[in-house]
Amino acid sequence: MPFISVIIAAHNRREFLLDAVNSALNQTLPKDEYEIIVVKNFSEYDDILKNLDVKTVFSNEENQGADIVNALSYAEGEFICFLDDDIWVP
């Protein structure tokens, strides 16, 4: 099975970020087959994300598109998926 990188961008938005991360963590693939990368422009939740083994990329860019490009340099997956910070499945 190919390794998958899931990139979640949160640009000035905090309210659903942890729900989106938990949604990505609570799926059927074994943890060793994917990684989650959160790119955000705020420091809130850093400790929580670290404890969940989620890579965190801080970005000072002016727009979300630049944030995503920044996160791509950290991705190790053969396939890359993008998830908005306000999309999650309970």
PDB file of C-alpha atoms in Angstrom:
ATOM      1  CA  MET A   1       0.000   0.000   0.000  1.00  0.00           C
ATOM      2  CA  PRO A   2       1.431   3.455  -0.874  1.00  0.00           C
ATOM      3  CA  PHE A   3       2.176   5.930   1.902  1.00  0.00           C
ATOM      4  CA  ILE A   4      -0.301   8.836   2.058  1.00  0.00           C
ATOM      5  CA  SER A   5       0.189  12.404   3.279  1.00  0.00           C
ATOM      6  CA  VAL A   6      -2.891  14.281   4.466  1.00  0.00           C
ATOM      7  CA  ILE A   7      -2.402  18.049   4.531  1.00  0.00           C
ATOM      8  CA  ILE A   8      -4.800  20.180   6.557  1.00  0.00           C
ATOM      9  CA  ALA A   9      -4.452  23.939   6.109  1.00  0.00           C
ATOM     10  CA  ALA A  10      -5.799  26.261   8.785  1.00  0.00           C
ATOM     11  CA  HIS A  11      -5.300  29.895   7.832  1.00  0.00           C
ATOM     12  CA  ASN A  12      -6.684  32.159  10.584  1.00  0.00           C
ATOM     13  CA  ARG A  13      -9.218  29.481  11.539  1.00  0.00           C
ATOM     14  CA  ARG A  14      -9.136  27.458  14.717  1.00  0.00           C
ATOM     15  CA  GLU A  15     -12.649  26.364  15.570  1.00  0.00           C
ATOM     16  CA  PHE A  16     -12.831  23.045  13.677  1.00  0.00           C
ATOM     17  CA  LEU A  17      -9.140  22.205  13.295  1.00  0.00           C
ATOM     18  CA  LEU A  18      -9.005  19.524  15.993  1.00  0.00           C
ATOM     19  CA  ASP A  19     -12.209  17.961  14.650  1.00  0.00           C
ATOM     20  CA  ALA A  20     -10.631  17.749  11.187  1.00  0.00           C
ATOM     21  CA  VAL A  21      -7.437  16.211  12.608  1.00  0.00           C
ATOM     22  CA  ASN A  22      -9.373  13.656  14.650  1.00  0.00           C
ATOM     23  CA  SER A  23     -11.467  12.800  11.607  1.00  0.00           C
ATOM     24  CA  ALA A  24      -8.285  12.042   9.658  1.00  0.00           C
ATOM     25  CA  LEU A  25      -6.838  10.028  12.557  1.00  0.00           C
ATOM     26  CA  ASN A  26     -10.005   7.961  13.029  1.00  0.00           C
ATOM     27  CA  GLN A  27     -10.135   6.211   9.687  1.00  0.00           C
ATOM     28  CA  THR A  28      -9.430   2.655   8.607  1.00  0.00           C
ATOM     29  CA  LEU A  29      -5.825   2.803   7.391  1.00  0.00           C
ATOM     30  CA  PRO A  30      -3.122   1.636   9.781  1.00  0.00           C
ATOM     31  CA  LYS A  31      -1.198   4.599  11.237  1.00  0.00           C
ATOM     32  CA  ASP A  32       2.036   3.490   9.563  1.00  0.00           C
ATOM     33  CA  GLU A  33       0.470   4.005   6.112  1.00  0.00           C
ATOM     34  CA  TYR A  34      -0.237   7.729   6.408  1.00  0.00           C
ATOM     35  CA  GLU A  35       0.872  10.984   7.996  1.00  0.00           C
ATOM     36  CA  ILE A  36      -1.025  14.129   8.859  1.00  0.00           C
ATOM     37  CA  ILE A  37       0.513  17.543   8.302  1.00  0.00           C
ATOM     38  CA  VAL A  38      -1.192  20.665   9.629  1.00  0.00           C
ATOM     39  CA  VAL A  39      -0.053  23.983   8.218  1.00  0.00           C
ATOM     40  CA  LYS A  40      -1.293  26.978  10.168  1.00  0.00           C
ATOM     41  CA  ASN A  41      -0.460  30.577  10.944  1.00  0.00           C
ATOM     42  CA  PHE A  42      -1.064  30.419  14.704  1.00  0.00           C
ATOM     43  CA  SER A  43       0.631  28.549  17.561  1.00  0.00           C
ATOM     44  CA  GLU A  44      -2.500  27.374  19.321  1.00  0.00           C
ATOM     45  CA  TYR A  45      -2.821  23.542  19.596  1.00  0.00           C
ATOM     46  CA  ASP A  46       0.896  22.853  19.001  1.00  0.00           C
ATOM     47  CA  ASP A  47       1.214  20.602  22.072  1.00  0.00           C
ATOM     48  CA  ILE A  48      -1.989  18.714  21.288  1.00  0.00           C
ATOM     49  CA  LEU A  49      -0.934  18.085  17.684  1.00  0.00           C
ATOM     50  CA  LYS A  50       2.518  16.951  18.792  1.00  0.00           C
ATOM     51  CA  ASN A  51       0.953  14.440  21.209  1.00  0.00           C
ATOM     52  CA  LEU A  52      -1.197  13.120  18.349  1.00  0.00           C
ATOM     53  CA  ASP A  53       1.962  12.619  16.229  1.00  0.00           C
ATOM     54  CA  VAL A  54       0.812  15.235  13.720  1.00  0.00           C
ATOM     55  CA  LYS A  55       3.442  17.266  11.887  1.00  0.00           C
ATOM     56  CA  THR A  56       2.917  20.988  12.333  1.00  0.00           C
ATOM     57  CA  VAL A  57       4.185  23.587   9.896  1.00  0.00           C
ATOM     58  CA  PHE A  58       4.007  27.245  10.874  1.00  0.00           C
ATOM     59  CA  SER A  59       3.450  29.652   8.009  1.00  0.00           C
ATOM     60  CA  ASN A  60       3.514  33.443   7.864  1.00  0.00           C
ATOM     61  CA  GLU A  61       2.208  33.534   4.305  1.00  0.00           C
ATOM     62  CA  GLU A  62      -0.595  35.924   3.389  1.00  0.00           C
ATOM     63  CA  ASN A  63      -2.883  33.313   1.867  1.00  0.00           C
ATOM     64  CA  GLN A  64      -3.833  29.679   2.249  1.00  0.00           C
ATOM     65  CA  GLY A  65      -2.461  28.675  -1.157  1.00  0.00           C
ATOM     66  CA  ALA A  66       1.050  29.619  -0.075  1.00  0.00           C
ATOM     67  CA  ASP A  67       0.513  27.685   3.172  1.00  0.00           C
ATOM     68  CA  ILE A  68      -0.299  24.535   1.217  1.00  0.00           C
ATOM     69  CA  VAL A  69       2.747  24.892  -1.023  1.00  0.00           C
ATOM     70  CA  ASN A  70       4.855  25.269   2.130  1.00  0.00           C
ATOM     71  CA  ALA A  71       3.384  22.072   3.612  1.00  0.00           C
ATOM     72  CA  LEU A  72       4.124  20.084   0.448  1.00  0.00           C
ATOM     73  CA  SER A  73       7.849  20.306   1.171  1.00  0.00           C
ATOM     74  CA  TYR A  74       7.263  18.318   4.389  1.00  0.00           C
ATOM     75  CA  ALA A  75       5.098  15.603   2.823  1.00  0.00           C
ATOM     76  CA  GLU A  76       6.626  12.141   2.515  1.00  0.00           C
ATOM     77  CA  GLY A  77       3.659  10.429   0.881  1.00  0.00           C
ATOM     78  CA  GLU A  78       3.465   8.929  -2.569  1.00  0.00           C
ATOM     79  CA  PHE A  79      -0.086  10.273  -2.632  1.00  0.00           C
ATOM     80  CA  ILE A  80      -1.090  13.612  -1.135  1.00  0.00           C
ATOM     81  CA  CYS A  81      -4.605  14.432   0.058  1.00  0.00           C
ATOM     82  CA  PHE A  82      -5.878  17.837   1.081  1.00  0.00           C
ATOM     83  CA  LEU A  83      -8.472  18.366   3.785  1.00  0.00           C
ATOM     84  CA  ASP A  84      -9.969  21.723   4.694  1.00  0.00           C
ATOM     85  CA  ASP A  85      -9.810  22.605   8.363  1.00  0.00           C
ATOM     86  CA  ASP A  86     -13.597  22.769   8.592  1.00  0.00           C
ATOM     87  CA  ILE A  87     -14.333  19.367   7.025  1.00  0.00           C
ATOM     88  CA  TRP A  88     -14.627  16.402   9.318  1.00  0.00           C
ATOM     89  CA  VAL A  89     -16.633  13.264   9.910  1.00  0.00           C
ATOM     90  CA  PRO A  90     -17.768  12.645  13.515  1.00  0.00           C
TER      91      PRO A  90
END
